[in-house]
PDB file of C-alpha atoms and ligand atoms in Angstrom:
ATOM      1  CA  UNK V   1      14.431 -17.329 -15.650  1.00 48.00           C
ATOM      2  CA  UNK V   2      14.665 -13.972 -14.642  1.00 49.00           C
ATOM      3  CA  UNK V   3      18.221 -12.555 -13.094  1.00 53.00           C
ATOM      4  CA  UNK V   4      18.372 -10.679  -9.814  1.00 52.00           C
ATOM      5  CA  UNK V   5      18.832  -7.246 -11.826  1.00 58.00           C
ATOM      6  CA  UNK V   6      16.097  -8.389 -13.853  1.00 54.00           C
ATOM      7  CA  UNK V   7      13.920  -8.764 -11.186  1.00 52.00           C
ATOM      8  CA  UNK V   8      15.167  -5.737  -9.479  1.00 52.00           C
ATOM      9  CA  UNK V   9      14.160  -3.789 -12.216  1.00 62.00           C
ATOM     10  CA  UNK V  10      11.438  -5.042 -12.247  1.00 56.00           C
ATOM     11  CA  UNK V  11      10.274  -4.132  -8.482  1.00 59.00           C
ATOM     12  CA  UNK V  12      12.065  -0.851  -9.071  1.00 59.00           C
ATOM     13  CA  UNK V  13      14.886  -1.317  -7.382  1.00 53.00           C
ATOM     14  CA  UNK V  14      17.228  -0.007  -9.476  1.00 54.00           C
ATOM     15  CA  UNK V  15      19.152   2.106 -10.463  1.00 45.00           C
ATOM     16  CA  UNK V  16      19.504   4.177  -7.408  1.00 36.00           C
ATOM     17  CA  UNK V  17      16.389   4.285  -4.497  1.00 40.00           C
ATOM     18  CA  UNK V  18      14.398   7.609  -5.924  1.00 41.00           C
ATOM     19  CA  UNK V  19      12.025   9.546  -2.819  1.00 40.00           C
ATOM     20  CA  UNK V  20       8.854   9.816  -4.936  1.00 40.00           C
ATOM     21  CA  UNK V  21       5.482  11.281  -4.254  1.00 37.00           C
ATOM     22  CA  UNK V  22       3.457   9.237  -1.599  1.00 37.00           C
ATOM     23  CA  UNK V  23       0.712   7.523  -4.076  1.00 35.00           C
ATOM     24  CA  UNK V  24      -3.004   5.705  -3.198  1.00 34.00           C
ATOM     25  CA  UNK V  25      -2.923   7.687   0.286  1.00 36.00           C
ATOM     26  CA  UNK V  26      -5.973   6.346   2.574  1.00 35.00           C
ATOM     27  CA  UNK V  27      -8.647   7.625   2.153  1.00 33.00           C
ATOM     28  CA  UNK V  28     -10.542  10.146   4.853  1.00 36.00           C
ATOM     29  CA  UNK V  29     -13.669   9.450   6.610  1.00 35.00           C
ATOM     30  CA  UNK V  30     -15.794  11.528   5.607  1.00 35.00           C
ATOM     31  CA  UNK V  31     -18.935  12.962   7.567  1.00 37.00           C
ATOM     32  CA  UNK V  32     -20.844  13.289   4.698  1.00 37.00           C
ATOM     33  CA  UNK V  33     -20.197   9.651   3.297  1.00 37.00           C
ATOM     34  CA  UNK V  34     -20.473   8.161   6.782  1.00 37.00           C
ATOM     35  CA  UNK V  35     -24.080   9.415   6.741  1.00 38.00           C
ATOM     36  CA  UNK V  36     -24.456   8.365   3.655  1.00 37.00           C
ATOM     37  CA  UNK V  37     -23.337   5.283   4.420  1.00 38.00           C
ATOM     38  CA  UNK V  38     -26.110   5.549   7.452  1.00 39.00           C
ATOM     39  CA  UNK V  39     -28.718   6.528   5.367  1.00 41.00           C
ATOM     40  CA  UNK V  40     -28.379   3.348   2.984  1.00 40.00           C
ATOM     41  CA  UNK V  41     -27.916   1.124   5.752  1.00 40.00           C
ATOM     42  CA  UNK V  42     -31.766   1.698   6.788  1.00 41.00           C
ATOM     43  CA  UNK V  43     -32.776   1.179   2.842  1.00 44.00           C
ATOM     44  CA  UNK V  44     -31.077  -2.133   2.824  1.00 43.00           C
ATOM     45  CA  UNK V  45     -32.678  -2.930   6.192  1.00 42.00           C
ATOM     46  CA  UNK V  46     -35.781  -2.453   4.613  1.00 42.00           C
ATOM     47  CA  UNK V  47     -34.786  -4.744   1.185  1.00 42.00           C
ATOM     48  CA  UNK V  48     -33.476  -7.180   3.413  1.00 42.00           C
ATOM     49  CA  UNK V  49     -29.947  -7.341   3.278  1.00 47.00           C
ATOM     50  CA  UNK V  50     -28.156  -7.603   6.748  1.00 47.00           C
ATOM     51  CA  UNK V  51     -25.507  -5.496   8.365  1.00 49.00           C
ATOM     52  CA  UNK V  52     -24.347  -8.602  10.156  1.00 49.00           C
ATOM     53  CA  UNK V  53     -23.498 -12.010   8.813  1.00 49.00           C
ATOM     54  CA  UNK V  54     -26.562 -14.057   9.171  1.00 49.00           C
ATOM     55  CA  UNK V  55     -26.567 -15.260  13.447  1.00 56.00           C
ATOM     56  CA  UNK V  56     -28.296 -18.817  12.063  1.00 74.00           C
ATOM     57  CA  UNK V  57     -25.460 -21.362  12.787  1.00 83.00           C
ATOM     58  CA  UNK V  58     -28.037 -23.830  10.672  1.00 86.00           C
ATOM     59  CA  UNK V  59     -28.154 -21.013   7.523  1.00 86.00           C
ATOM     60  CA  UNK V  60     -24.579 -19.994   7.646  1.00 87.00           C
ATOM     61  CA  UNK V  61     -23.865 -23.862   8.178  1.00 89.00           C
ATOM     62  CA  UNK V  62     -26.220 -24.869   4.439  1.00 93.00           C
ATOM     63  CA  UNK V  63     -24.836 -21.519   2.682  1.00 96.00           C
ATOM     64  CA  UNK V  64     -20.982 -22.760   3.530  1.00 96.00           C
ATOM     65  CA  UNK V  65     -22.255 -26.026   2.241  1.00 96.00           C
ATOM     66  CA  UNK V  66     -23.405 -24.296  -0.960  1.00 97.00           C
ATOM     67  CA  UNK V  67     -21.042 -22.529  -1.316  1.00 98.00           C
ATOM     68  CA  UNK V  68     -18.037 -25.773  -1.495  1.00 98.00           C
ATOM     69  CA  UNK V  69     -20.286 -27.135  -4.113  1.00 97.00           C
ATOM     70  CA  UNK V  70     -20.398 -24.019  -6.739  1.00 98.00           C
ATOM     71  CA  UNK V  71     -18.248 -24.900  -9.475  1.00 98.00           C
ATOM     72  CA  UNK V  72     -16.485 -21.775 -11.499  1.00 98.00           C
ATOM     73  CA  UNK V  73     -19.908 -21.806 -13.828  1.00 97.00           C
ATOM     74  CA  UNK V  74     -21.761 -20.510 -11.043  1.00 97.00           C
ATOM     75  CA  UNK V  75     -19.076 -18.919  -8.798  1.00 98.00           C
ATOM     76  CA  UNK V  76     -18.869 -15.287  -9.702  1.00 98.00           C
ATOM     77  CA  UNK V  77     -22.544 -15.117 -10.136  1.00 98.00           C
ATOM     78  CA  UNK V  78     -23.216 -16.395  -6.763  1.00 98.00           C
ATOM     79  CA  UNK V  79     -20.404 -13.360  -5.429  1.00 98.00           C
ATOM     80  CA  UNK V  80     -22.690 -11.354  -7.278  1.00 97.00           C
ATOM     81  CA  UNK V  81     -25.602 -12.193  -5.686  1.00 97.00           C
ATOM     82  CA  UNK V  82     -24.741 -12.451  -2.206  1.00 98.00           C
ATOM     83  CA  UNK V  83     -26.037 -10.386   0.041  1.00 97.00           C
ATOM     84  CA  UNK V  84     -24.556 -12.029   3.506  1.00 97.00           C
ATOM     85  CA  UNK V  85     -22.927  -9.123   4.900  1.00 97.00           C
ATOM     86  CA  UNK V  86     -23.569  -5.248   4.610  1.00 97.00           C
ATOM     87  CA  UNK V  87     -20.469  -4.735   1.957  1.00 98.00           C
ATOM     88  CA  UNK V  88     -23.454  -6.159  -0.492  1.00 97.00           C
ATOM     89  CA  UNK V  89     -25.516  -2.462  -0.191  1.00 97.00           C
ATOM     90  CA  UNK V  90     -22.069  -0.267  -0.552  1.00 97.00           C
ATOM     91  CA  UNK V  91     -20.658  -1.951  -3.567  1.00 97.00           C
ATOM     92  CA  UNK V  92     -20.260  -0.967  -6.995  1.00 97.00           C
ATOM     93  CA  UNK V  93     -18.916  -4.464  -8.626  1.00 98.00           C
ATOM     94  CA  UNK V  94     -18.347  -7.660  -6.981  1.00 98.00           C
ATOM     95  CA  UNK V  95     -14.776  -8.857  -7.170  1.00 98.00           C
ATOM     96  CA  UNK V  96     -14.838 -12.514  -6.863  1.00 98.00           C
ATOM     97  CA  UNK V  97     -10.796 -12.837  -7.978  1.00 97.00           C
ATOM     98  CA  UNK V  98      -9.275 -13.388 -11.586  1.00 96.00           C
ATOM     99  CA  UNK V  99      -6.675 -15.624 -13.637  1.00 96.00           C
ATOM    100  CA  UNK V 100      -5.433 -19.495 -14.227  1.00 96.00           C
ATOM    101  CA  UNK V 101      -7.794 -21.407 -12.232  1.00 96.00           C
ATOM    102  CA  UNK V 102      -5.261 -23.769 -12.470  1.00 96.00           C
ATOM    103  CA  UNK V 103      -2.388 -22.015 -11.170  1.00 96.00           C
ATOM    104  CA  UNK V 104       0.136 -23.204  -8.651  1.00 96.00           C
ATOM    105  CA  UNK V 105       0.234 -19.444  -7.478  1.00 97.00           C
ATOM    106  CA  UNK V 106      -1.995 -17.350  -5.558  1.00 97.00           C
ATOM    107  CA  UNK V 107      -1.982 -13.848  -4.115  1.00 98.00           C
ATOM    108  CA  UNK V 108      -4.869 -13.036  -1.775  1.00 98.00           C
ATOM    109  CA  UNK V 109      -4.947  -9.348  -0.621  1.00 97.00           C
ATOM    110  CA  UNK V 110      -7.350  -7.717   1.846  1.00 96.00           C
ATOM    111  CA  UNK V 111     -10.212  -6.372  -0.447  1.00 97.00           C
ATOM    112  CA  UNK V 112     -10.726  -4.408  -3.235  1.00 96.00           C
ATOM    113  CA  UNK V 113     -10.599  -0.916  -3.393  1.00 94.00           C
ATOM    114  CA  UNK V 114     -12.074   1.907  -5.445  1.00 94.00           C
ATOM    115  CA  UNK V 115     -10.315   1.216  -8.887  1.00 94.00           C
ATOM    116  CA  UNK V 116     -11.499  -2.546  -8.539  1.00 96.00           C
ATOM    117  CA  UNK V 117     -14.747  -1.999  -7.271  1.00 97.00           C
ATOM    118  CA  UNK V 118     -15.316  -0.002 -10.819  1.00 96.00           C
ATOM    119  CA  UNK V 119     -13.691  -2.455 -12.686  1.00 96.00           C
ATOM    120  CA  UNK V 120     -14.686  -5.927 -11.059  1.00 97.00           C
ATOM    121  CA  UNK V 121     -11.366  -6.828 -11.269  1.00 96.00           C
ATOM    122  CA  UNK V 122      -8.561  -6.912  -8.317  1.00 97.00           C
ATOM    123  CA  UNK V 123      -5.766  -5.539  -7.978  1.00 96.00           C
ATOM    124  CA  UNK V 124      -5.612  -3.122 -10.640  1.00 93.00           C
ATOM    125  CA  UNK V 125      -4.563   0.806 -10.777  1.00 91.00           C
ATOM    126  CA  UNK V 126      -1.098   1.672  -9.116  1.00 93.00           C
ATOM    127  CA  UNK V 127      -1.101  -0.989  -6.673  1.00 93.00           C
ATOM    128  CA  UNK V 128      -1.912  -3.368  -9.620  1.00 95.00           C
ATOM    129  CA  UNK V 129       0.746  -2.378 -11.548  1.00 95.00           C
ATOM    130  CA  UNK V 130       3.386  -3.069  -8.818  1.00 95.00           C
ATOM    131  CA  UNK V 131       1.960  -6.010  -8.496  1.00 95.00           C
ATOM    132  CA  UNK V 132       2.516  -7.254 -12.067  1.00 95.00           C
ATOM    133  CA  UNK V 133       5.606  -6.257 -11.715  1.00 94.00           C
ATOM    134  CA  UNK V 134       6.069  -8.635  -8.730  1.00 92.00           C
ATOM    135  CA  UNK V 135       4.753 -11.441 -10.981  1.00 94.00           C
ATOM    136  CA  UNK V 136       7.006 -10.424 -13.516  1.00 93.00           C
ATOM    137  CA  UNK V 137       9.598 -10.782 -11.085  1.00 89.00           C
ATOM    138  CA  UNK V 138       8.770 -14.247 -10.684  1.00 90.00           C
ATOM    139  CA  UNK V 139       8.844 -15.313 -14.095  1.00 90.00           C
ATOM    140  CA  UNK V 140       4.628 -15.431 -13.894  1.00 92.00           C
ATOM    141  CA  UNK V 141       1.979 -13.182 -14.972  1.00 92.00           C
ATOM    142  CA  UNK V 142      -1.431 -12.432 -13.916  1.00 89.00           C
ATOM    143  CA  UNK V 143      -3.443 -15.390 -15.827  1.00 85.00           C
ATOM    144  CA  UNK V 144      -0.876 -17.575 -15.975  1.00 92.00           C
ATOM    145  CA  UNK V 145       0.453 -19.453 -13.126  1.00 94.00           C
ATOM    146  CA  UNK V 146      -0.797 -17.406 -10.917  1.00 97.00           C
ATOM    147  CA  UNK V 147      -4.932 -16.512  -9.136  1.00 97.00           C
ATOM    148  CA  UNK V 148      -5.606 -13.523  -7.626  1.00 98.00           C
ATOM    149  CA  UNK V 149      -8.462 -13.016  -5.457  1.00 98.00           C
ATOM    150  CA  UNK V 150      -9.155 -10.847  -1.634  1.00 98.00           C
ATOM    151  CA  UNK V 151     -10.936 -12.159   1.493  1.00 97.00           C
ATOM    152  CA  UNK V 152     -13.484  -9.978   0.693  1.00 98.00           C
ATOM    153  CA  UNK V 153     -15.268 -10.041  -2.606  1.00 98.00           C
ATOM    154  CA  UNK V 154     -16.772  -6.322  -2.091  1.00 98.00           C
ATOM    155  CA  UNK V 155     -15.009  -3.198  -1.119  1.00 97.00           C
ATOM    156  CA  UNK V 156     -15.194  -1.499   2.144  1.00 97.00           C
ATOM    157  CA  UNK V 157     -16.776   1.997   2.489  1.00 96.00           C
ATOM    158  CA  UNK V 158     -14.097   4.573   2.716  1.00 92.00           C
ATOM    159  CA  UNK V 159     -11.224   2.233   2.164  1.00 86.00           C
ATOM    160  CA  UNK V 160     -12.005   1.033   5.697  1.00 92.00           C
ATOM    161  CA  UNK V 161     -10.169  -2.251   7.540  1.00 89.00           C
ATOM    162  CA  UNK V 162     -12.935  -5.275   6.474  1.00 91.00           C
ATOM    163  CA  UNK V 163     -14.544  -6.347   9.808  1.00 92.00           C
ATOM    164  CA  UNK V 164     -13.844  -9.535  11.050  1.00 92.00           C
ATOM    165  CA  UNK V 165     -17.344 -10.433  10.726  1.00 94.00           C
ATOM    166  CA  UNK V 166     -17.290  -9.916   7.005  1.00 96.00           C
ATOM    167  CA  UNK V 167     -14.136 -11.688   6.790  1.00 95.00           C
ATOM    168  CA  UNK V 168     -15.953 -14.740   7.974  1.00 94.00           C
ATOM    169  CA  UNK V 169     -18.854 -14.116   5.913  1.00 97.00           C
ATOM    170  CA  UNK V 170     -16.823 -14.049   2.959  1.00 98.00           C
ATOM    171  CA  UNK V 171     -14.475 -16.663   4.137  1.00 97.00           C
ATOM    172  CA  UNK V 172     -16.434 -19.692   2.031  1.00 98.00           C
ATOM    173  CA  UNK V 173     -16.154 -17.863  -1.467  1.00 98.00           C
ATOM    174  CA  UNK V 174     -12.265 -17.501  -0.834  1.00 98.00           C
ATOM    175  CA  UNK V 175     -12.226 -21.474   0.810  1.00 97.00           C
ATOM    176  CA  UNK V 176     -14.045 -22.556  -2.503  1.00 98.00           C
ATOM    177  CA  UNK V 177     -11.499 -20.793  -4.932  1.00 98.00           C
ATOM    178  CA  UNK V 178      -8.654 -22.443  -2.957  1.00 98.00           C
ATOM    179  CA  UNK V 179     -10.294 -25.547  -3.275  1.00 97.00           C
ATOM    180  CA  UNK V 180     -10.949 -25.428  -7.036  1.00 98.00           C
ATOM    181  CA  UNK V 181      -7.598 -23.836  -8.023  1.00 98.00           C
ATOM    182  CA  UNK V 182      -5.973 -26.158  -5.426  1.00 97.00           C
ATOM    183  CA  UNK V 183      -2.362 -23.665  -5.779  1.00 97.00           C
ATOM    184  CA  UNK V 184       0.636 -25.214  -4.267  1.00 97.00           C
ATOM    185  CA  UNK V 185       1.425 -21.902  -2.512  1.00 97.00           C
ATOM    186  CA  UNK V 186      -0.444 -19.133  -1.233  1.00 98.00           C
ATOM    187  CA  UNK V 187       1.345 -15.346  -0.933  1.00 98.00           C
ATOM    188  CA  UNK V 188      -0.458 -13.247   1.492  1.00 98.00           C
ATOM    189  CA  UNK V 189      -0.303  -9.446   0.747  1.00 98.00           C
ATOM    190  CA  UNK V 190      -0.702  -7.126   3.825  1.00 97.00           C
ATOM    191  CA  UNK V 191      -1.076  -7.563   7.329  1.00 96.00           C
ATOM    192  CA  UNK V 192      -4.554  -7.689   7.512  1.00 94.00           C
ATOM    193  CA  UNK V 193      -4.714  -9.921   4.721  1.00 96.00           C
ATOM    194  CA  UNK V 194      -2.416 -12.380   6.598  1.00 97.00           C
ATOM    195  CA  UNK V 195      -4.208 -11.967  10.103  1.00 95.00           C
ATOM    196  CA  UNK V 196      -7.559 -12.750   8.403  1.00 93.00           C
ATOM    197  CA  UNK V 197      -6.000 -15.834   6.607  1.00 95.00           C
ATOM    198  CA  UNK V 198      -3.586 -17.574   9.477  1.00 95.00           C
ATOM    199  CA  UNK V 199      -6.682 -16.331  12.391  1.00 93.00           C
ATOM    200  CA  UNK V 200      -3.733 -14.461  14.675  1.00 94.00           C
ATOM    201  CA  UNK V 201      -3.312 -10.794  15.795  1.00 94.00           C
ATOM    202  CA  UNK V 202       0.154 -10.220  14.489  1.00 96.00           C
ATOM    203  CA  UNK V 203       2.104  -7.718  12.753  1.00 97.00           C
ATOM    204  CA  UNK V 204       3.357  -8.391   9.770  1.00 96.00           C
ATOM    205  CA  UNK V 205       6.975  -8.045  10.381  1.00 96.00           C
ATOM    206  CA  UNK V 206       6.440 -11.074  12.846  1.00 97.00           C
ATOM    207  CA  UNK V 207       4.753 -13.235   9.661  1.00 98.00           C
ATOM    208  CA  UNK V 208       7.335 -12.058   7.336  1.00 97.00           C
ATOM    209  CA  UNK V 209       9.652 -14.733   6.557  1.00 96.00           C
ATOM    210  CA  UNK V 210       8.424 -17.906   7.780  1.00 95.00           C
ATOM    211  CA  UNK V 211       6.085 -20.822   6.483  1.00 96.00           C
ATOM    212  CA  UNK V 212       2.932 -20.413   7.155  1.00 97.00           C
ATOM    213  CA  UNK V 213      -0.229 -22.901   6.269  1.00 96.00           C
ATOM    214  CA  UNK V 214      -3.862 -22.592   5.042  1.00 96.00           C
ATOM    215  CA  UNK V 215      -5.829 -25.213   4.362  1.00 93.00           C
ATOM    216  CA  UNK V 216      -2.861 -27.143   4.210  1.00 93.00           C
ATOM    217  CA  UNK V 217      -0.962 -25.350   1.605  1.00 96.00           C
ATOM    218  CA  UNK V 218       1.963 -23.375   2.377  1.00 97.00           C
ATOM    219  CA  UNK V 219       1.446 -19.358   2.954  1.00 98.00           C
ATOM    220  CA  UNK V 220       3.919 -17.138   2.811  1.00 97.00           C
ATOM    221  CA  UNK V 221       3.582 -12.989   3.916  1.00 98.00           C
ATOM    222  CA  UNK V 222       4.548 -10.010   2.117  1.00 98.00           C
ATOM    223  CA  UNK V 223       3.581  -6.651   1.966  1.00 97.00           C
ATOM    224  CA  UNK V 224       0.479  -5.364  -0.155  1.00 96.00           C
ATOM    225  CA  UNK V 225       1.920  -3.152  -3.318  1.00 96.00           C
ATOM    226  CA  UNK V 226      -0.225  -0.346  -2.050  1.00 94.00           C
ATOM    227  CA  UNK V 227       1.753  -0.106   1.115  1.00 96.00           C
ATOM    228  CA  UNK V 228       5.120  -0.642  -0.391  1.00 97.00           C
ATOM    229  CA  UNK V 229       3.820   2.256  -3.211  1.00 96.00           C
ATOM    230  CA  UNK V 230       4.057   4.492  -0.092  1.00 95.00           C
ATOM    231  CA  UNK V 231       7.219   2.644   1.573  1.00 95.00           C
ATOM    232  CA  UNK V 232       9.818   1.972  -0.939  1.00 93.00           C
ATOM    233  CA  UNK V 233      12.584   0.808   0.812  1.00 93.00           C
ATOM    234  CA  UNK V 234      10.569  -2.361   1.681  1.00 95.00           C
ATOM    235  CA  UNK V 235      10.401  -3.439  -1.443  1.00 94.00           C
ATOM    236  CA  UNK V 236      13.911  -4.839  -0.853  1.00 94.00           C
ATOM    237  CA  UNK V 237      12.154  -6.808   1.764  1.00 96.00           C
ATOM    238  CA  UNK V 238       9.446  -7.670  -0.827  1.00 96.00           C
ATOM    239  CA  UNK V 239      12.177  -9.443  -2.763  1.00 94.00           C
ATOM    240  CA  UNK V 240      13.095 -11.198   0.174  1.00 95.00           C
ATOM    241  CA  UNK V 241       9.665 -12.542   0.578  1.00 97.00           C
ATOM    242  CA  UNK V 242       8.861 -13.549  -2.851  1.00 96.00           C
ATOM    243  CA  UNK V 243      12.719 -15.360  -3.063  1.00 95.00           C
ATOM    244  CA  UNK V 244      11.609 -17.122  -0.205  1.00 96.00           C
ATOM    245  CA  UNK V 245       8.261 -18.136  -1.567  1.00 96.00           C
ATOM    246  CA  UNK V 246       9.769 -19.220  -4.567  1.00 95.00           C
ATOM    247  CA  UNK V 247      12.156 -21.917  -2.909  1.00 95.00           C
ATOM    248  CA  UNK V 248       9.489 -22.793  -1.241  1.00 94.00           C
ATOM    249  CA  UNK V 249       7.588 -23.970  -4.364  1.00 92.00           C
ATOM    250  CA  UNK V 250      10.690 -25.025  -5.908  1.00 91.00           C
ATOM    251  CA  UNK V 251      11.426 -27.578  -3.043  1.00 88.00           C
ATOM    252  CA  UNK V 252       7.323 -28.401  -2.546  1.00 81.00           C
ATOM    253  CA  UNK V 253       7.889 -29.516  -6.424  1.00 75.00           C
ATOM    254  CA  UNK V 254      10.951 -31.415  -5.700  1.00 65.00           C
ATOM    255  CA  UNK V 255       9.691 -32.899  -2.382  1.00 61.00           C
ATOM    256  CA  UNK V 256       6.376 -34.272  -4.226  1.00 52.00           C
ATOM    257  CA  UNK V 257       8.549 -35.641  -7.199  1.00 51.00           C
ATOM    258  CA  UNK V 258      10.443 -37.578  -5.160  1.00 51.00           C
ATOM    259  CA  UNK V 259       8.185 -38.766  -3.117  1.00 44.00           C
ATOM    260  CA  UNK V 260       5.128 -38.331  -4.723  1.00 42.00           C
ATOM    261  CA  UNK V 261       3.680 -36.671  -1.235  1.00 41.00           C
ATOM    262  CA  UNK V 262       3.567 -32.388  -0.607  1.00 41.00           C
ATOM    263  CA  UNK V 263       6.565 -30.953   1.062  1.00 38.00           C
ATOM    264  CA  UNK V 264       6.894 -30.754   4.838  1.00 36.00           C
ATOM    265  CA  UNK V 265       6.329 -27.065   6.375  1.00 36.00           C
ATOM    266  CA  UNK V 266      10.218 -26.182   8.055  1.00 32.00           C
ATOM    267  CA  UNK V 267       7.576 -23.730  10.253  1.00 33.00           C
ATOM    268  CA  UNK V 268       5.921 -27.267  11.957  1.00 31.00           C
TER     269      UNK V 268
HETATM  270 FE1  SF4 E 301     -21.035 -11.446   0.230  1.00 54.43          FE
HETATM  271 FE2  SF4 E 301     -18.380 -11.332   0.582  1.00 54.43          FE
HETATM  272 FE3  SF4 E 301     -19.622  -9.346  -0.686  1.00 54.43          FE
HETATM  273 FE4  SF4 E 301     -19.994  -9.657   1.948  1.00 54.43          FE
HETATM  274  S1  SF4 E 301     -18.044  -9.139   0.945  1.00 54.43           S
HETATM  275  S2  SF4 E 301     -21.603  -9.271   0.394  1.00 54.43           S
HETATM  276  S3  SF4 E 301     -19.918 -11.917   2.148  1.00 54.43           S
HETATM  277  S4  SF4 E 301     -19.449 -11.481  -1.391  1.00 54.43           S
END
């Protein structure tokens, strides 16, 4: 088990806090790729793949449906191949999520952004890095003990905020992993990965701290590593979050070996 300094050390905490160079700024809008972005919005139009999550309840209904069957076989070629919202046309890679699919952790961030969407991976470059070092913290490490997917399997033009319409679209592929992985506790990185997740317009200092539930399993909100890249002195409240998460696994395990039945949420 790793000691506080350890795990300090690990999040960069120590020895002394260091100002560094703001990294993974947000990306400008540009004109030029907006119009871009315009321009291959009509050629997907025309090869069929929507702007807007389908407006059939019936085929979003059967594709849901499909999509709780898919077993891991099938799953990241399905991501692949989906074309249900306009993230499909702007992509390089899919992302459908990676590590142990039968992991008691899992960190769900917003999307992926430029480094993943070349590398079909999330969570990699900078931001990745911090967050191994996160995992690290926790004694874990990415494929072991631990899944990490986004809401959204594709990456957002421009770095842009996912809609909440492609959050929805996307929502089954993300409600299938959950389901197949079954983790005992879910860490949500970022604001706008927890507002997607828990359905509330909140910030995230308001999440922070407190025991949240998806699908039943406990949730638990810290900041996304690209944010704390630019914000270092929250990392201290980083470690806060992830000590709190692990109690919280630590007493689900206790609870359900006691009892034999999932802990109680101290948030309900
Ligand atoms: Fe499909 Fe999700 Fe990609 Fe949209 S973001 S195209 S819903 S996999």
């Amino acid at each position: 088990m790793a000691t506080r300094d350890d795990v300090l050390q690990e999040l960069g905490l120590t020895p002394v806090w260091r100002k560094r160079t703001p990294v993974l700024p947000p990306l400008p809008v540009r004109p030029a790729a907006a119009n871009a972005v315009a321009g291959e919005a009509a050629s997907a139009a025309s090869a069929g793949i929507v702007d807007e999550p389908s407006t059939s309840h019936a085929a979003d209904d059967d594709r849901a449906a499909r999509i709780a069957r898919l077993e891991w076989a099938d799953f990241a070629a399905d991501v692949d191949a989906c074309t249900a919202c306009g993230l499909a046309r702007t992509r390089n890679r899919s992302v459908p999520g990676v590590g142990d699919r039968h992991a008691d952790w899992m960190f769900i961030g917003e999307a992926p952004g430029a480094d993943e969407d070349a590398r079909g991976e999330p969570f990699v470059g900078q931001a990745g890095r911090l967050l191994d070092s996160m995992l690290a913290a926790l004694g874990i490490a990415r494929g072991s003990h631990v899944y990490i997917a986004n809401v959204l399997k594709c990456r957002p033009p421009n770095n842009r905020s996912p809609e909440p319409a492609e959050a929805e679209a996307c929502r089954p592929y993300l409600d299938r992993q959950i389901s197949l992985i079954a983790p005992r506790l879910v860490v949500a990185l970022g604001r706008s990965a927890a507002t997607a997740l828990l359905g509330v317009d909140a910030t995230i200092a308001s999440l922070r701290g407190r025991v949240h539930r998806y699908r039943s399993v406990p949730l638990i909100v810290t900041y996304h590593p690209a944010y704390l890249l630019r914000n270092l002195p929250d990392k201290a409240k980083a470690w806060e979050d992830l000590i709190l998460a692990r109690r919280i696994l630590r007493d689900s395990g206790q609870a359900a070996d006691a009892t034999g039945a999932p802990a109680t949420d101290p948030s309900e």
